[in-house]
Amino acid sequence: VTTTSNIDSVKRKTAFSTLLTVLSAMISRPSGLLGLTLVAFHVLLAIVSPAITPHDFKDVNAQIILNAPSYEHWFGTDSLGRDVLTRTMLGGRQALLVTTIATILAITWGGLLGVLLGLVGGRLDEFLMRIVDAFLCLPWILVLLLIVVMVGSDPGVLIATLGFFYGIPVIRVARAATHDVVAQDFVTAARARGESRSTIVWRELVPNVLDVLLVEGAMRWSWMLLAFSSLSFL
């Protein structure tokens, strides 16, 4: 006889175990280990950059405009005589900070909404997914550029804008992953026990789709870096 407790213990995951599984899978492959090392190096460089840069990124010197790389200025100077290496390192720090927070925001709201839609289904699910499809048709970089021009390039504005637009495709990914999990026996057992939807979402669904969301988050993070750099250039 199969009891609900036996069913419940078959495939339940925790968020921590899912994270360990993803990290171990990355480290076990040379390409994954190399990528993780490069990301860790850039993150560390962004953190310590203010302490290791000898120049202030605002310093202007008309006597060294557009100088070639030298011992004092490794990357040379720009049209205002500012140290390019210092500005590159500090600019990378801001880019990493903005895109990391925006990625967490996108995965959080997009993932939770996708999980809820995958669990509830019905007309509400279909209606909201049509709205998602409409947003996916928009030329995002142009919309982002328009918002930045109208509102400004404040880090808070960039985080909110990137987090919103890049969270939309996460909804579809989380919804599809949830459909596969909802059909499992341990979710049926949770419903049979009379657990609330919030309990099912946090205890049964989120841990089992977290691996998909982590992979999606890594991709969204890289695309956000590209979008942030594009907005800065434009």
PDB file of C-alpha atoms in Angstrom:
ATOM      1  CA  VAL A   1       0.000   0.000   0.000  1.00  0.00           C
ATOM      2  CA  THR A   2       1.365   3.389  -0.984  1.00  0.00           C
ATOM      3  CA  THR A   3       0.633   6.073   1.558  1.00  0.00           C
ATOM      4  CA  THR A   4       0.716   9.788   1.030  1.00  0.00           C
ATOM      5  CA  SER A   5       3.819  10.037   3.209  1.00  0.00           C
ATOM      6  CA  ASN A   6       5.632   7.541   0.970  1.00  0.00           C
ATOM      7  CA  ILE A   7       4.595   9.449  -2.136  1.00  0.00           C
ATOM      8  CA  ASP A   8       5.510  12.738  -0.505  1.00  0.00           C
ATOM      9  CA  SER A   9       9.081  11.614   0.168  1.00  0.00           C
ATOM     10  CA  VAL A  10       9.832  10.338  -3.326  1.00  0.00           C
ATOM     11  CA  LYS A  11      10.983  13.472  -5.128  1.00  0.00           C
ATOM     12  CA  ARG A  12      10.764  16.365  -2.724  1.00  0.00           C
ATOM     13  CA  LYS A  13      13.681  18.713  -3.040  1.00  0.00           C
ATOM     14  CA  THR A  14      14.835  21.644  -1.020  1.00  0.00           C
ATOM     15  CA  ALA A  15      16.153  24.900  -2.406  1.00  0.00           C
ATOM     16  CA  PHE A  16      19.555  24.200  -0.837  1.00  0.00           C
ATOM     17  CA  SER A  17      19.844  20.708  -2.325  1.00  0.00           C
ATOM     18  CA  THR A  18      18.857  22.035  -5.744  1.00  0.00           C
ATOM     19  CA  LEU A  19      21.515  24.743  -5.545  1.00  0.00           C
ATOM     20  CA  LEU A  20      24.149  22.171  -4.567  1.00  0.00           C
ATOM     21  CA  THR A  21      23.109  19.958  -7.480  1.00  0.00           C
ATOM     22  CA  VAL A  22      23.473  22.796  -9.976  1.00  0.00           C
ATOM     23  CA  LEU A  23      26.851  23.882  -8.577  1.00  0.00           C
ATOM     24  CA  SER A  24      28.216  20.322  -8.536  1.00  0.00           C
ATOM     25  CA  ALA A  25      27.091  19.831 -12.141  1.00  0.00           C
ATOM     26  CA  MET A  26      28.928  23.009 -13.150  1.00  0.00           C
ATOM     27  CA  ILE A  27      32.119  22.147 -11.288  1.00  0.00           C
ATOM     28  CA  SER A  28      32.209  18.594 -12.671  1.00  0.00           C
ATOM     29  CA  ARG A  29      32.698  19.916 -16.221  1.00  0.00           C
ATOM     30  CA  PRO A  30      35.877  21.747 -17.284  1.00  0.00           C
ATOM     31  CA  SER A  31      33.898  24.329 -19.256  1.00  0.00           C
ATOM     32  CA  GLY A  32      31.577  24.942 -16.317  1.00  0.00           C
ATOM     33  CA  LEU A  33      34.482  25.267 -13.895  1.00  0.00           C
ATOM     34  CA  LEU A  34      36.244  27.694 -16.239  1.00  0.00           C
ATOM     35  CA  GLY A  35      33.104  29.804 -16.615  1.00  0.00           C
ATOM     36  CA  LEU A  36      32.491  29.845 -12.874  1.00  0.00           C
ATOM     37  CA  THR A  37      36.113  30.855 -12.249  1.00  0.00           C
ATOM     38  CA  LEU A  38      35.919  33.728 -14.744  1.00  0.00           C
ATOM     39  CA  VAL A  39      32.668  34.989 -13.244  1.00  0.00           C
ATOM     40  CA  ALA A  40      34.111  34.772  -9.725  1.00  0.00           C
ATOM     41  CA  PHE A  41      37.225  36.671 -10.860  1.00  0.00           C
ATOM     42  CA  HIS A  42      35.187  39.499 -12.380  1.00  0.00           C
ATOM     43  CA  VAL A  43      32.951  39.710  -9.316  1.00  0.00           C
ATOM     44  CA  LEU A  44      35.997  39.851  -7.025  1.00  0.00           C
ATOM     45  CA  LEU A  45      37.608  42.479  -9.250  1.00  0.00           C
ATOM     46  CA  ALA A  46      34.445  44.580  -9.150  1.00  0.00           C
ATOM     47  CA  ILE A  47      34.346  44.386  -5.350  1.00  0.00           C
ATOM     48  CA  VAL A  48      37.973  45.354  -4.732  1.00  0.00           C
ATOM     49  CA  SER A  49      38.365  47.803  -7.647  1.00  0.00           C
ATOM     50  CA  PRO A  50      37.984  50.991  -5.525  1.00  0.00           C
ATOM     51  CA  ALA A  51      40.842  49.846  -3.302  1.00  0.00           C
ATOM     52  CA  ILE A  52      43.303  48.951  -6.079  1.00  0.00           C
ATOM     53  CA  THR A  53      42.752  51.757  -8.596  1.00  0.00           C
ATOM     54  CA  PRO A  54      45.373  54.536  -8.140  1.00  0.00           C
ATOM     55  CA  HIS A  55      43.311  57.175  -9.958  1.00  0.00           C
ATOM     56  CA  ASP A  56      39.944  58.766  -9.313  1.00  0.00           C
ATOM     57  CA  PHE A  57      37.493  58.073 -12.116  1.00  0.00           C
ATOM     58  CA  LYS A  58      36.463  61.763 -12.128  1.00  0.00           C
ATOM     59  CA  ASP A  59      39.993  63.169 -12.428  1.00  0.00           C
ATOM     60  CA  VAL A  60      40.350  65.260 -15.612  1.00  0.00           C
ATOM     61  CA  ASN A  61      43.763  66.209 -16.997  1.00  0.00           C
ATOM     62  CA  ALA A  62      43.950  68.165 -20.262  1.00  0.00           C
ATOM     63  CA  GLN A  63      47.685  67.439 -20.574  1.00  0.00           C
ATOM     64  CA  ILE A  64      47.247  63.694 -21.075  1.00  0.00           C
ATOM     65  CA  ILE A  65      44.227  63.613 -23.402  1.00  0.00           C
ATOM     66  CA  LEU A  66      44.040  60.420 -25.494  1.00  0.00           C
ATOM     67  CA  ASN A  67      47.405  59.143 -24.281  1.00  0.00           C
ATOM     68  CA  ALA A  68      48.492  55.664 -25.295  1.00  0.00           C
ATOM     69  CA  PRO A  69      48.774  52.918 -22.659  1.00  0.00           C
ATOM     70  CA  SER A  70      51.688  53.513 -20.317  1.00  0.00           C
ATOM     71  CA  TYR A  71      53.039  52.352 -16.970  1.00  0.00           C
ATOM     72  CA  GLU A  72      50.954  54.984 -15.157  1.00  0.00           C
ATOM     73  CA  HIS A  73      47.833  54.510 -17.279  1.00  0.00           C
ATOM     74  CA  TRP A  74      47.672  50.870 -18.380  1.00  0.00           C
ATOM     75  CA  PHE A  75      44.674  51.349 -20.686  1.00  0.00           C
ATOM     76  CA  GLY A  76      45.591  54.900 -21.684  1.00  0.00           C
ATOM     77  CA  THR A  77      43.380  57.953 -21.194  1.00  0.00           C
ATOM     78  CA  ASP A  78      40.174  59.170 -22.820  1.00  0.00           C
ATOM     79  CA  SER A  79      39.241  62.453 -24.522  1.00  0.00           C
ATOM     80  CA  LEU A  80      39.115  64.230 -21.145  1.00  0.00           C
ATOM     81  CA  GLY A  81      42.364  62.808 -19.804  1.00  0.00           C
ATOM     82  CA  ARG A  82      40.678  60.336 -17.454  1.00  0.00           C
ATOM     83  CA  ASP A  83      42.213  56.947 -16.701  1.00  0.00           C
ATOM     84  CA  VAL A  84      40.434  54.355 -18.863  1.00  0.00           C
ATOM     85  CA  LEU A  85      41.340  51.365 -16.663  1.00  0.00           C
ATOM     86  CA  THR A  86      39.857  53.001 -13.566  1.00  0.00           C
ATOM     87  CA  ARG A  87      36.645  53.904 -15.362  1.00  0.00           C
ATOM     88  CA  THR A  88      36.398  50.418 -16.872  1.00  0.00           C
ATOM     89  CA  MET A  89      36.771  48.699 -13.505  1.00  0.00           C
ATOM     90  CA  LEU A  90      34.312  50.971 -11.705  1.00  0.00           C
ATOM     91  CA  GLY A  91      31.892  50.794 -14.623  1.00  0.00           C
ATOM     92  CA  GLY A  92      32.047  47.010 -14.452  1.00  0.00           C
ATOM     93  CA  ARG A  93      31.266  47.201 -10.752  1.00  0.00           C
ATOM     94  CA  GLN A  94      28.102  49.205 -11.396  1.00  0.00           C
ATOM     95  CA  ALA A  95      27.095  46.899 -14.248  1.00  0.00           C
ATOM     96  CA  LEU A  96      27.474  43.793 -12.083  1.00  0.00           C
ATOM     97  CA  LEU A  97      25.564  45.366  -9.198  1.00  0.00           C
ATOM     98  CA  VAL A  98      22.652  46.583 -11.333  1.00  0.00           C
ATOM     99  CA  THR A  99      22.300  43.403 -13.390  1.00  0.00           C
ATOM    100  CA  THR A 100      22.647  41.065 -10.397  1.00  0.00           C
ATOM    101  CA  ILE A 101      19.883  42.823  -8.453  1.00  0.00           C
ATOM    102  CA  ALA A 102      17.741  43.038 -11.594  1.00  0.00           C
ATOM    103  CA  THR A 103      18.245  39.315 -12.257  1.00  0.00           C
ATOM    104  CA  ILE A 104      17.158  38.416  -8.728  1.00  0.00           C
ATOM    105  CA  LEU A 105      14.111  40.641  -9.178  1.00  0.00           C
ATOM    106  CA  ALA A 106      13.250  39.093 -12.555  1.00  0.00           C
ATOM    107  CA  ILE A 107      13.634  35.498 -11.374  1.00  0.00           C
ATOM    108  CA  THR A 108      11.665  36.195  -8.192  1.00  0.00           C
ATOM    109  CA  TRP A 109       8.565  37.844  -9.616  1.00  0.00           C
ATOM    110  CA  GLY A 110       8.611  36.033 -12.954  1.00  0.00           C
ATOM    111  CA  GLY A 111       9.276  32.652 -11.371  1.00  0.00           C
ATOM    112  CA  LEU A 112       6.594  32.987  -8.693  1.00  0.00           C
ATOM    113  CA  LEU A 113       3.975  34.198 -11.166  1.00  0.00           C
ATOM    114  CA  GLY A 114       4.852  31.392 -13.567  1.00  0.00           C
ATOM    115  CA  VAL A 115       4.585  28.788 -10.800  1.00  0.00           C
ATOM    116  CA  LEU A 116       1.207  30.162  -9.698  1.00  0.00           C
ATOM    117  CA  LEU A 117      -0.132  30.145 -13.253  1.00  0.00           C
ATOM    118  CA  GLY A 118       1.138  26.604 -13.764  1.00  0.00           C
ATOM    119  CA  LEU A 119      -0.652  25.493 -10.608  1.00  0.00           C
ATOM    120  CA  VAL A 120      -3.930  27.361 -11.099  1.00  0.00           C
ATOM    121  CA  GLY A 121      -4.397  27.033 -14.863  1.00  0.00           C
ATOM    122  CA  GLY A 122      -7.767  27.864 -16.376  1.00  0.00           C
ATOM    123  CA  ARG A 123      -8.895  31.087 -18.019  1.00  0.00           C
ATOM    124  CA  LEU A 124      -6.736  33.326 -15.844  1.00  0.00           C
ATOM    125  CA  ASP A 125      -3.678  31.403 -16.977  1.00  0.00           C
ATOM    126  CA  GLU A 126      -4.634  31.718 -20.644  1.00  0.00           C
ATOM    127  CA  PHE A 127      -5.456  35.422 -20.335  1.00  0.00           C
ATOM    128  CA  LEU A 128      -2.188  36.354 -18.618  1.00  0.00           C
ATOM    129  CA  MET A 129      -0.138  34.249 -21.015  1.00  0.00           C
ATOM    130  CA  ARG A 130      -1.575  36.189 -23.957  1.00  0.00           C
ATOM    131  CA  ILE A 131      -0.371  39.376 -22.243  1.00  0.00           C
ATOM    132  CA  VAL A 132       3.045  37.764 -21.817  1.00  0.00           C
ATOM    133  CA  ASP A 133       3.091  36.885 -25.528  1.00  0.00           C
ATOM    134  CA  ALA A 134       2.267  40.497 -26.396  1.00  0.00           C
ATOM    135  CA  PHE A 135       5.167  41.783 -24.281  1.00  0.00           C
ATOM    136  CA  LEU A 136       7.521  39.258 -25.863  1.00  0.00           C
ATOM    137  CA  CYS A 137       6.769  40.792 -29.271  1.00  0.00           C
ATOM    138  CA  LEU A 138       8.065  44.204 -28.224  1.00  0.00           C
ATOM    139  CA  PRO A 139      11.555  45.393 -29.273  1.00  0.00           C
ATOM    140  CA  TRP A 140      12.890  45.497 -25.722  1.00  0.00           C
ATOM    141  CA  ILE A 141      16.071  47.445 -26.327  1.00  0.00           C
ATOM    142  CA  LEU A 142      14.087  50.274 -27.935  1.00  0.00           C
ATOM    143  CA  VAL A 143      11.542  50.261 -25.111  1.00  0.00           C
ATOM    144  CA  LEU A 144      14.335  50.275 -22.518  1.00  0.00           C
ATOM    145  CA  LEU A 145      16.070  53.120 -24.321  1.00  0.00           C
ATOM    146  CA  LEU A 146      12.818  55.112 -24.438  1.00  0.00           C
ATOM    147  CA  ILE A 147      12.246  54.613 -20.699  1.00  0.00           C
ATOM    148  CA  VAL A 148      15.802  55.678 -19.884  1.00  0.00           C
ATOM    149  CA  VAL A 149      15.428  58.811 -22.025  1.00  0.00           C
ATOM    150  CA  MET A 150      12.097  59.722 -20.402  1.00  0.00           C
ATOM    151  CA  VAL A 151      12.796  58.785 -16.776  1.00  0.00           C
ATOM    152  CA  GLY A 152      16.579  58.873 -16.504  1.00  0.00           C
ATOM    153  CA  SER A 153      19.453  56.448 -16.021  1.00  0.00           C
ATOM    154  CA  ASP A 154      19.296  56.231 -12.235  1.00  0.00           C
ATOM    155  CA  PRO A 155      20.396  52.763 -11.017  1.00  0.00           C
ATOM    156  CA  GLY A 156      17.012  52.218  -9.380  1.00  0.00           C
ATOM    157  CA  VAL A 157      15.238  52.921 -12.664  1.00  0.00           C
ATOM    158  CA  LEU A 158      17.541  50.550 -14.543  1.00  0.00           C
ATOM    159  CA  ILE A 159      17.053  47.786 -11.972  1.00  0.00           C
ATOM    160  CA  ALA A 160      13.263  48.109 -12.046  1.00  0.00           C
ATOM    161  CA  THR A 161      13.120  48.306 -15.845  1.00  0.00           C
ATOM    162  CA  LEU A 162      15.485  45.412 -16.513  1.00  0.00           C
ATOM    163  CA  GLY A 163      13.908  43.329 -13.749  1.00  0.00           C
ATOM    164  CA  PHE A 164      10.430  43.828 -15.186  1.00  0.00           C
ATOM    165  CA  PHE A 165      11.139  43.199 -18.862  1.00  0.00           C
ATOM    166  CA  TYR A 166      13.531  40.287 -18.341  1.00  0.00           C
ATOM    167  CA  GLY A 167      11.141  38.714 -15.843  1.00  0.00           C
ATOM    168  CA  ILE A 168       8.450  38.316 -18.511  1.00  0.00           C
ATOM    169  CA  PRO A 169      10.066  35.371 -20.371  1.00  0.00           C
ATOM    170  CA  VAL A 170      10.810  33.777 -16.992  1.00  0.00           C
ATOM    171  CA  ILE A 171       7.045  33.473 -16.486  1.00  0.00           C
ATOM    172  CA  ARG A 172       6.745  31.164 -19.482  1.00  0.00           C
ATOM    173  CA  VAL A 173       9.734  29.048 -18.438  1.00  0.00           C
ATOM    174  CA  ALA A 174       8.526  28.683 -14.832  1.00  0.00           C
ATOM    175  CA  ARG A 175       4.981  27.886 -15.976  1.00  0.00           C
ATOM    176  CA  ALA A 176       6.191  25.114 -18.302  1.00  0.00           C
ATOM    177  CA  ALA A 177       8.417  23.622 -15.592  1.00  0.00           C
ATOM    178  CA  THR A 178       5.544  23.758 -13.094  1.00  0.00           C
ATOM    179  CA  HIS A 179       3.236  21.841 -15.431  1.00  0.00           C
ATOM    180  CA  ASP A 180       5.667  18.907 -15.303  1.00  0.00           C
ATOM    181  CA  VAL A 181       5.874  19.007 -11.500  1.00  0.00           C
ATOM    182  CA  VAL A 182       2.131  19.432 -10.869  1.00  0.00           C
ATOM    183  CA  ALA A 183       1.496  16.067 -12.517  1.00  0.00           C
ATOM    184  CA  GLN A 184       3.727  14.263  -9.991  1.00  0.00           C
ATOM    185  CA  ASP A 185       2.292  12.073  -7.240  1.00  0.00           C
ATOM    186  CA  PHE A 186       3.721  14.077  -4.348  1.00  0.00           C
ATOM    187  CA  VAL A 187       1.771  17.147  -5.470  1.00  0.00           C
ATOM    188  CA  THR A 188      -1.378  15.037  -5.693  1.00  0.00           C
ATOM    189  CA  ALA A 189      -0.662  13.785  -2.175  1.00  0.00           C
ATOM    190  CA  ALA A 190      -0.240  17.353  -0.921  1.00  0.00           C
ATOM    191  CA  ARG A 191      -3.598  18.284  -2.391  1.00  0.00           C
ATOM    192  CA  ALA A 192      -5.174  15.194  -0.830  1.00  0.00           C
ATOM    193  CA  ARG A 193      -3.870  16.286   2.570  1.00  0.00           C
ATOM    194  CA  GLY A 194      -5.693  19.585   2.104  1.00  0.00           C
ATOM    195  CA  GLU A 195      -2.602  21.776   1.957  1.00  0.00           C
ATOM    196  CA  SER A 196      -3.150  25.363   0.852  1.00  0.00           C
ATOM    197  CA  ARG A 197      -1.925  26.656  -2.486  1.00  0.00           C
ATOM    198  CA  SER A 198       0.764  28.746  -0.831  1.00  0.00           C
ATOM    199  CA  THR A 199       2.101  25.675   0.974  1.00  0.00           C
ATOM    200  CA  ILE A 200       2.098  23.647  -2.224  1.00  0.00           C
ATOM    201  CA  VAL A 201       3.898  26.435  -4.069  1.00  0.00           C
ATOM    202  CA  TRP A 202       6.666  26.945  -1.500  1.00  0.00           C
ATOM    203  CA  ARG A 203       7.059  23.375  -0.291  1.00  0.00           C
ATOM    204  CA  GLU A 204       6.390  21.268  -3.373  1.00  0.00           C
ATOM    205  CA  LEU A 205       6.733  23.364  -6.532  1.00  0.00           C
ATOM    206  CA  VAL A 206       9.411  26.024  -6.031  1.00  0.00           C
ATOM    207  CA  PRO A 207      12.162  23.606  -4.870  1.00  0.00           C
ATOM    208  CA  ASN A 208      11.449  21.360  -7.862  1.00  0.00           C
ATOM    209  CA  VAL A 209      11.614  24.124 -10.466  1.00  0.00           C
ATOM    210  CA  LEU A 210      14.468  26.026  -8.837  1.00  0.00           C
ATOM    211  CA  ASP A 211      17.112  24.276 -10.949  1.00  0.00           C
ATOM    212  CA  VAL A 212      15.363  25.466 -14.106  1.00  0.00           C
ATOM    213  CA  LEU A 213      15.079  28.986 -12.692  1.00  0.00           C
ATOM    214  CA  LEU A 214      18.770  29.063 -11.746  1.00  0.00           C
ATOM    215  CA  VAL A 215      19.791  28.161 -15.290  1.00  0.00           C
ATOM    216  CA  GLU A 216      17.343  30.709 -16.667  1.00  0.00           C
ATOM    217  CA  GLY A 217      18.687  33.297 -14.231  1.00  0.00           C
ATOM    218  CA  ALA A 218      22.256  32.733 -15.415  1.00  0.00           C
ATOM    219  CA  MET A 219      21.200  33.352 -19.017  1.00  0.00           C
ATOM    220  CA  ARG A 220      19.106  36.396 -18.114  1.00  0.00           C
ATOM    221  CA  TRP A 221      22.035  37.814 -16.150  1.00  0.00           C
ATOM    222  CA  SER A 222      24.351  37.640 -19.167  1.00  0.00           C
ATOM    223  CA  TRP A 223      21.707  39.189 -21.429  1.00  0.00           C
ATOM    224  CA  MET A 224      21.101  41.959 -18.901  1.00  0.00           C
ATOM    225  CA  LEU A 225      24.814  42.753 -18.904  1.00  0.00           C
ATOM    226  CA  LEU A 226      24.652  43.097 -22.680  1.00  0.00           C
ATOM    227  CA  ALA A 227      21.513  45.259 -22.478  1.00  0.00           C
ATOM    228  CA  PHE A 228      23.043  47.448 -19.754  1.00  0.00           C
ATOM    229  CA  SER A 229      26.189  47.945 -21.822  1.00  0.00           C
ATOM    230  CA  SER A 230      24.102  48.745 -24.894  1.00  0.00           C
ATOM    231  CA  LEU A 231      22.094  51.354 -23.002  1.00  0.00           C
ATOM    232  CA  SER A 232      25.279  52.926 -21.654  1.00  0.00           C
ATOM    233  CA  PHE A 233      26.734  53.081 -25.153  1.00  0.00           C
ATOM    234  CA  LEU A 234      23.586  54.476 -26.760  1.00  0.00           C
TER     235      LEU A 234
END
